Coordinates of C-alpha atoms and ligand atoms in Angstrom, one line a residue:
X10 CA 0.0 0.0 0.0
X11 CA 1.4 3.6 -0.9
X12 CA 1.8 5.7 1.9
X13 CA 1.5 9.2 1.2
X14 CA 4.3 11.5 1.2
X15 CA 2.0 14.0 3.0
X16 CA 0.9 10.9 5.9
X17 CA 4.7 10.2 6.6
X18 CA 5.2 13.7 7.0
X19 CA 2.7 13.7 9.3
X20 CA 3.9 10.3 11.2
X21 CA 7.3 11.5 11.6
X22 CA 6.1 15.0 12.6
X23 CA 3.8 13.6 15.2
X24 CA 6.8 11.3 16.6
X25 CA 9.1 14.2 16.9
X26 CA 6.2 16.2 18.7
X27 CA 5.8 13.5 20.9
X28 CA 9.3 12.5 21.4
X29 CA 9.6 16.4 22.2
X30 CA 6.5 16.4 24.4
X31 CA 7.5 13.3 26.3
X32 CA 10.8 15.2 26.9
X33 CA 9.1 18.4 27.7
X34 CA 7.1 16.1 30.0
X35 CA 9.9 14.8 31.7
X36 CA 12.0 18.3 32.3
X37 CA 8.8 20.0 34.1
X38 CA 9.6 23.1 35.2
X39 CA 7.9 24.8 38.1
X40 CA 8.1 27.7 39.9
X41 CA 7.5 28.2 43.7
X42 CA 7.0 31.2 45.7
X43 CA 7.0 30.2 49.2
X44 CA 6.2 32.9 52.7
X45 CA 9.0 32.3 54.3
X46 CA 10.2 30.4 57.7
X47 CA 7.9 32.1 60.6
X48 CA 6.6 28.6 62.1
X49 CA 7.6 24.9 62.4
X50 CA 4.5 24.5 60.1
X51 CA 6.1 26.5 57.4
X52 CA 9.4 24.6 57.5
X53 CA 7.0 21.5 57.4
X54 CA 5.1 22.6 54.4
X55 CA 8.7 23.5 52.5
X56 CA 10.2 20.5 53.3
X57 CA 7.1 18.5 51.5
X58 CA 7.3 20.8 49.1
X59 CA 10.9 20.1 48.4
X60 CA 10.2 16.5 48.5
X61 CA 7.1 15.9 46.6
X62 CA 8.6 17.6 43.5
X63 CA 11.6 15.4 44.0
X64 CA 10.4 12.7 43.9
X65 CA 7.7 13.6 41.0
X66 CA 11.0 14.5 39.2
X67 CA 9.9 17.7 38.5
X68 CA 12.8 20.7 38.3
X69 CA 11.6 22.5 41.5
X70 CA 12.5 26.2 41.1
X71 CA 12.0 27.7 44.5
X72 CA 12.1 31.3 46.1
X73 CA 11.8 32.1 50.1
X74 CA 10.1 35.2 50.2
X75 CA 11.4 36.0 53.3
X76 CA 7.7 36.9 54.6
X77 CA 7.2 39.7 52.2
X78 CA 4.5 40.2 49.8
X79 CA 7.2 42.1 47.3
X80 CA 9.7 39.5 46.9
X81 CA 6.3 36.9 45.7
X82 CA 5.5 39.1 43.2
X83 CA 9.5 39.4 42.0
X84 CA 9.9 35.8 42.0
X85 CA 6.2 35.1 40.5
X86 CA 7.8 37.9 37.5
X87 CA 11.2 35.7 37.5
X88 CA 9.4 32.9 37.2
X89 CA 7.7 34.4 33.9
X90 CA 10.7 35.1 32.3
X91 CA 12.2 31.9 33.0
X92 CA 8.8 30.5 31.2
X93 CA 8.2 27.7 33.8
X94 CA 5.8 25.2 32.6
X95 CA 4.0 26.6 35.8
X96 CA 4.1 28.8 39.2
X97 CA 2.8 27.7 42.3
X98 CA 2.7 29.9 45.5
X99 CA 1.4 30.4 49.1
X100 CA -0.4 34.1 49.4
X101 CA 1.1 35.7 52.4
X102 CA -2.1 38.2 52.3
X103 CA -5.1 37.6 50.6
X104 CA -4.5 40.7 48.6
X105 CA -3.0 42.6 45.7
X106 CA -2.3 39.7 43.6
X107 CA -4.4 40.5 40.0
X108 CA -1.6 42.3 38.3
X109 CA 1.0 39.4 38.3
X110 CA -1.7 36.8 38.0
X111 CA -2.5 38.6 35.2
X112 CA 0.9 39.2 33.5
X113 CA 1.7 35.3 34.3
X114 CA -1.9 34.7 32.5
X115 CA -0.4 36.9 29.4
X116 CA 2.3 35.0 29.4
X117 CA 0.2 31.6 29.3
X118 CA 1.3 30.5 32.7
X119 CA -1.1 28.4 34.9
X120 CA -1.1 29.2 38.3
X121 CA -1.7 27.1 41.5
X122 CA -1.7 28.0 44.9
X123 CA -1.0 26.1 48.2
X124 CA -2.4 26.3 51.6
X125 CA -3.5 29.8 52.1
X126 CA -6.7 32.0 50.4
X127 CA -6.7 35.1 47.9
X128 CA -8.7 37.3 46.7
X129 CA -9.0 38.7 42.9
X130 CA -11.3 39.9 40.2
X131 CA -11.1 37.2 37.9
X132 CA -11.0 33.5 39.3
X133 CA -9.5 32.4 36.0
X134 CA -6.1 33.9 37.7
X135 CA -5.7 30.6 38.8
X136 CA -6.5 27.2 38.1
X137 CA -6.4 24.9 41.2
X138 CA -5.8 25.2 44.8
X139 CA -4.8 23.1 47.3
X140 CA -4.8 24.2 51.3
X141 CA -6.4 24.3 54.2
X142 CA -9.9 25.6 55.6
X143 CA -9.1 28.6 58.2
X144 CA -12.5 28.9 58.6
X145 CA -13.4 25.8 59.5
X146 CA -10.2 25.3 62.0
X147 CA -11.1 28.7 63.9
X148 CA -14.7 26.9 64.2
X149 CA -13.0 23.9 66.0
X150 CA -11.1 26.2 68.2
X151 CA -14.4 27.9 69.9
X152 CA -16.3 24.2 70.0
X153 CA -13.1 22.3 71.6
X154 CA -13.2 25.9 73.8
X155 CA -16.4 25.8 74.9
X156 CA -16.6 21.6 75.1
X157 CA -14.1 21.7 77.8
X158 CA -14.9 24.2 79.4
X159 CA -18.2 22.8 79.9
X160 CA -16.9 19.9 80.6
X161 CA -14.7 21.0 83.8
X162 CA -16.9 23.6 84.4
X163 CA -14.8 26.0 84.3
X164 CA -15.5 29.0 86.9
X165 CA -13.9 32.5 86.1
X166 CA -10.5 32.8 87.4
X167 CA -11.1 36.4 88.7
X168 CA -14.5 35.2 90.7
X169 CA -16.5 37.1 87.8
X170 CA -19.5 36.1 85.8
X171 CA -17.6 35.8 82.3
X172 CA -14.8 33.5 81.2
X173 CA -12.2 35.8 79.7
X174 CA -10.7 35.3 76.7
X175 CA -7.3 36.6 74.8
X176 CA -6.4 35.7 71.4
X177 CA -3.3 36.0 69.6
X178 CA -3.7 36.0 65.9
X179 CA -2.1 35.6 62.7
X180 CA 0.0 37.5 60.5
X181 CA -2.2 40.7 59.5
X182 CA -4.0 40.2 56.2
X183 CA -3.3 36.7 56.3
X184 CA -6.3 34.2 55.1
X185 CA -5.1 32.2 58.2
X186 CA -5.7 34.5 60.2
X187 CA -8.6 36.3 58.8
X188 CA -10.5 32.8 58.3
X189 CA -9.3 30.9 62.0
X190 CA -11.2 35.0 63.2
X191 CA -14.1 34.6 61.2
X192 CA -14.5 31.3 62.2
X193 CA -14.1 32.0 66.1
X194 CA -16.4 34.7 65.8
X195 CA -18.8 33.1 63.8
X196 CA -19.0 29.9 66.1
X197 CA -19.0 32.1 69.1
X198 CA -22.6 33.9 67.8
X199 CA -24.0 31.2 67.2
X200 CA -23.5 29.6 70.3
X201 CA -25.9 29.3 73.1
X202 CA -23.1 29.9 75.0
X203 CA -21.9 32.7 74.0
X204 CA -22.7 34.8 77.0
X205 CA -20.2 32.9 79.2
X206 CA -17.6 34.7 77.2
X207 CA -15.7 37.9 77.1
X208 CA -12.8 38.0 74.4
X209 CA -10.8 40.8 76.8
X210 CA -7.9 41.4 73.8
X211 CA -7.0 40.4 70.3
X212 CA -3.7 41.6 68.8
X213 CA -1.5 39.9 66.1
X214 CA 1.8 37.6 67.1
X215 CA 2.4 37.4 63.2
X216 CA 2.2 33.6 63.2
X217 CA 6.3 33.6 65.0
X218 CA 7.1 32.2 68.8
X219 CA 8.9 35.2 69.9
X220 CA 5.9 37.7 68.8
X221 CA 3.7 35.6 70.7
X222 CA 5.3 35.4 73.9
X223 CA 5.8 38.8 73.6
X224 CA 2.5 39.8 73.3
X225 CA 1.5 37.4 75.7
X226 CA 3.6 39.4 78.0
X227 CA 1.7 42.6 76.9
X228 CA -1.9 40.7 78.0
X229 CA -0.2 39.5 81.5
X230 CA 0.4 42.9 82.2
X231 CA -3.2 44.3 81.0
X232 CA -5.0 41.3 82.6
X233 CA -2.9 39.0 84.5
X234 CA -5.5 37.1 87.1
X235 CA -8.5 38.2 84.5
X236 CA -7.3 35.9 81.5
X237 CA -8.9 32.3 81.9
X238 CA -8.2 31.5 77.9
X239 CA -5.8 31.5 75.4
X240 CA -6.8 31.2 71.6
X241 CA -3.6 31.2 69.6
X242 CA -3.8 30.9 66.1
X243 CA -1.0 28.8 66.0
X244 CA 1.0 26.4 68.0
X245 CA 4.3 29.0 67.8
X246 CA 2.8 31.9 69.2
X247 CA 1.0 29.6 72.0
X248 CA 4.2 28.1 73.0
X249 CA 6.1 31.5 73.2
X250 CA 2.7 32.2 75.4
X251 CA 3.8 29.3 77.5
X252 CA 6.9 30.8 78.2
X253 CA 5.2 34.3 79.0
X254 CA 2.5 32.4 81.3
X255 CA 5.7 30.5 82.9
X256 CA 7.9 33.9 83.9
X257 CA 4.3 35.5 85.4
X258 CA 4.0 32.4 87.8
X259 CA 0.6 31.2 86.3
X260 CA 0.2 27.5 85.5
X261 CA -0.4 26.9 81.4
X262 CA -2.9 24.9 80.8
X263 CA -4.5 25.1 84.0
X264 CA -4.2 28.7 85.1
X265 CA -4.6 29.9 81.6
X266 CA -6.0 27.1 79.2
X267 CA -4.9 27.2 75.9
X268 CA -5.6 26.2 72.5
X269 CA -3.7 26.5 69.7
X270 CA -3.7 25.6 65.1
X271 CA -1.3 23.5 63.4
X272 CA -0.9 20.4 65.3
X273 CA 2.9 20.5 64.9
X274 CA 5.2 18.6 67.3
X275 CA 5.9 21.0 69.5
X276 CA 2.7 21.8 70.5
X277 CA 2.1 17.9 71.3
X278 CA 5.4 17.8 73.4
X279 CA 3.6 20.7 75.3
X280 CA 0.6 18.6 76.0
X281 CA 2.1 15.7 77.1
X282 CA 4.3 18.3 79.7
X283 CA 0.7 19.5 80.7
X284 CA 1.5 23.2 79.8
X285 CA -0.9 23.2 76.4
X286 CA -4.4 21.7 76.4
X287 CA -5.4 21.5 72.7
X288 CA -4.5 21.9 69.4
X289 CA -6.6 22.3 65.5
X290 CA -4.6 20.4 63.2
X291 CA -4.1 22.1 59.7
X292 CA -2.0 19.7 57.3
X293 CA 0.9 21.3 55.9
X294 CA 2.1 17.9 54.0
X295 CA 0.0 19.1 50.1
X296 CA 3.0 18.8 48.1
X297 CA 2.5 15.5 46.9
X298 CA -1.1 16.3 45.7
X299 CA -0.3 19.9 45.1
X300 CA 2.2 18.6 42.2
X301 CA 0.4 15.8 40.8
X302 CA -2.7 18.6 39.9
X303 CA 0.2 20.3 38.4
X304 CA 1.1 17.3 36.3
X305 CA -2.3 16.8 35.0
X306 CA -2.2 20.7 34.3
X307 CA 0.8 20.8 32.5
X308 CA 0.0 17.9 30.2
X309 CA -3.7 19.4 29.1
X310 CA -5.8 18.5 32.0
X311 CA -7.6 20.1 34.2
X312 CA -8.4 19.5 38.3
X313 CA -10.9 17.3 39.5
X314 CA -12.1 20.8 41.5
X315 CA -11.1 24.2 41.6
X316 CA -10.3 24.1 45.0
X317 CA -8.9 21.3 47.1
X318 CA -8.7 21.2 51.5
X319 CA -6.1 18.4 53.1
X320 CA -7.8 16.2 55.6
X321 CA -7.2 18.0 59.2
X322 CA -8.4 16.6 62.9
X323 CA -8.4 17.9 66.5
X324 CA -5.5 16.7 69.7
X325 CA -5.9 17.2 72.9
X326 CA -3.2 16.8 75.6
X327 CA -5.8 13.4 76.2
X328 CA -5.1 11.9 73.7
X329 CA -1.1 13.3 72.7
X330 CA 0.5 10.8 73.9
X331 CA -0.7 8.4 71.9
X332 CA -1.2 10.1 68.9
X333 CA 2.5 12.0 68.9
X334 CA 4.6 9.1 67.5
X335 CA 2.5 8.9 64.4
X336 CA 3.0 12.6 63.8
X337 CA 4.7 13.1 60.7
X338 CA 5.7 17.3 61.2
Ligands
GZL2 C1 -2.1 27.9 57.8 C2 -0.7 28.5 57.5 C3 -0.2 29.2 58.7 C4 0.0 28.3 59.9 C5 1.2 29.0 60.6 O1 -2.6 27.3 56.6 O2 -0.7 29.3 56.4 O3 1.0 29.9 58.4 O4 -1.1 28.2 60.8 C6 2.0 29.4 59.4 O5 1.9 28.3 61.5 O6 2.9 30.3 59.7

C-alpha cells in the first residue's frame, strides 16, 4: 500500500512532537514562591514541598520570600521570564495579587496555589488550589473551647460572671488568620453559650514564637489574674505564650487554658508536659497532591475541582500521647 508523502510527514512530525513532548514532559519546570520560615509548620510545608517535587521528578524552582509580599510578586515575575511550565505559591495576604496573575496569564502561565486563600477579580487567575480551611479550624477552636470548658466547668479565674478570653492571631492580612477570626467569631454567635464569654484582647503575634510570647507578656500585664483563655492561632505563638505564662507564675494549661492551630510537634510535646491543652490540626504535607494537579495541568488536564482542603483533625493533651509518635511534622 502507498503511503502518502503527506501521511509520513505527518507520522514523523507527530513522533518528533511526541518524542519532544515526552521530553518536555519529563524536564517539568515549576516555579515556587514560598512565605517564608515564621513557624515549624512553614518549615514543614517546605520541606514537603521540596520532597514531593523530587520525587515527581519535576525541576523545583523555589524562592523564600522571606515573609514579604514584594519578593512573591518578584519571583512570580522571575518565574515568567524563566517560562516555567507553571508557578505555584502560598499568598502571604489575601490581597494585591491581579496584576502578576495577570501578566503570568499573558504570558500563558497556569497558576496554583497552596495552603493559604486570595482574593482577585477574575477566578481564571488561577487554576487549582490546594490548602487548608481557616474557617473551619477557627470553628473547632471555639467548640473544643467551649466543650471543655463545659466539661470541667470552668469558673472565672477572677471570681466574675464571664470567662475571659485573649487571642493571639495571625499574620495581619493573612487568610489564616482572617478565616481561623471569622471562624471564632462566627461559632461564638452562634453559640448558646456565647454569653459565658468575654474575648478581653486580640492583637496579632504574626504567626512567629517570639511575637507571641511577647504579646503574651503585653496581655499579663493588662489582665494578669482576669485571663482564663488562650486562643492562639498557631502552635508557635502559643508556646512563646507558655513561656510568657511560665515567667508570670501562672500555671499553662490550667491557670490559663490554651488552645492553639497546626498540630505541629511542639505543640504535642507541650501537652504531654501538661503546659498546652489542645490543638486544630491544619496539614501542611500538600506537596504531593499539590504537584500531581500540576502534572495533569501541564499535560492538558484540568483539576478534579477548583479548589482542594487536606484532611485535618483535632489533639488534645488526652489523647497526645498516643497520637505524637504517628506525627509526621
Ligand atoms: C495555615 C498556615 C499558617 C500556619 C502558621 O494554613 O498558612 O502559616 O497556621 C503558618 O503556623 O505560619
Amino acid at each position: 500500500m502507498r503511503v502518502s508523502k503527506t501521511l509520513i510527514a505527518v507520522g514523523l512530525g507527530a513522533a518528533i512532537a511526541a518524542t519532544s513532548f515526552a521530553q518536555a514532559a519529563d524536564k517539568v519546570t515549576i516555579g515556587f514562591s514560598q512565605i517564608g520560615a515564621e513557624s515549624e509548620w512553614r518549615t514543614a510545608n517546605t520541606n514537603d514541598v521540596k520532597a514531593a517535587a523530587e520525587a515527581l521528578g519535576i525541576d523545583l524552582k523555589f524562592s523564600d520570600a522571606q515573609q514579604k509580599q514584594e519578593n512573591q510578586i518578584k519571583a512570580i515575575r522571575t518565574f515568567i521570564a524563566q517560562k516555567v511550565d507553571l508557578i505555584g505559591f502560598v499568598p502571604i495576604v489575601e490581597t494585591g495579587w491581579d496584576n502578576i496573575l495577570r501578566e503570568a496569564k499573558r504570558a500563558g502561565i497556569p497558576v496554583m496555589i497552596m495552603d493559604r486563600d486570595l482574593k482577585v477579580s477574575d477566578d481564571s487567575l488561577y487554576v487549582a488550589k490546594i490548602g487548608t480551611d481557616s474557617v473551619a479550624e477557627g470553628r473547632k477552636q471555639f467548640a473544643w473551647m467551649d466543650e471543655y470548658i463545659t466539661k470541667i466547668d470552668r469558673k472565672p479565674r477572677n471570681g466574675g460572671d464571664k470567662i475571659n478570653v485573649v487571642i493571639l492571631e495571625g499574620t495581619v492580612g493573612a487568610s489564616a488568620a482572617v478565616g481561623r477570626s471569622k471562624g471564632f467569631n462566627e461559632a461564638l454567635e452562634a453559640s448558646p453559650n456565647k454569653d459565658r464569654y468575654n474575648i478581653l484582647a486580640s492583637q496579632t503575634g504574626d504567626f512567629t514564637r517570639a511575637k507571641g510570647k511577647e504579646v503574651m507578656e503585653s496581655f499579663l500585664k493588662s489582665y494578669g489574674n482576669d485571663i482564663d483563655v488562650l486562643i492562639s492561632q498557631n502552635d508557635d505563638m502559643a508556646l512563646g505564650a507558655i513561656q510568657a505564662i511560665e515567667a508570670a507564675g501562672l500555671k499553662p494549661a490550667q491557670d490559663i487554658i490554651i488552645i492553639g492551630a497546626d498540630a505541629v510537634k511542639g505543640m504535642f510535646q507541650a501537652m504531654i508536659d501538661g503546659k498546652a491543652n489542645a490543638t486544630i490540626e491544619c496539614n501542611p504535607l500538600q506537596g504531593k497532591l499539590f504537584f500531581e494537579t500540576a502534572l495533569k495541568i501541564i499535560n492538558g488536564g484540568q483539576p478534579d475541582q477548583k479548589v482542594v482542603y487536606v484532611d485535618e483533625g483535632v489533639f488534645s493533651a488526652e489523647d497526645a500521647a498516643e497520637v505524637f509518635p504517628t506525627r509526621k511534622y
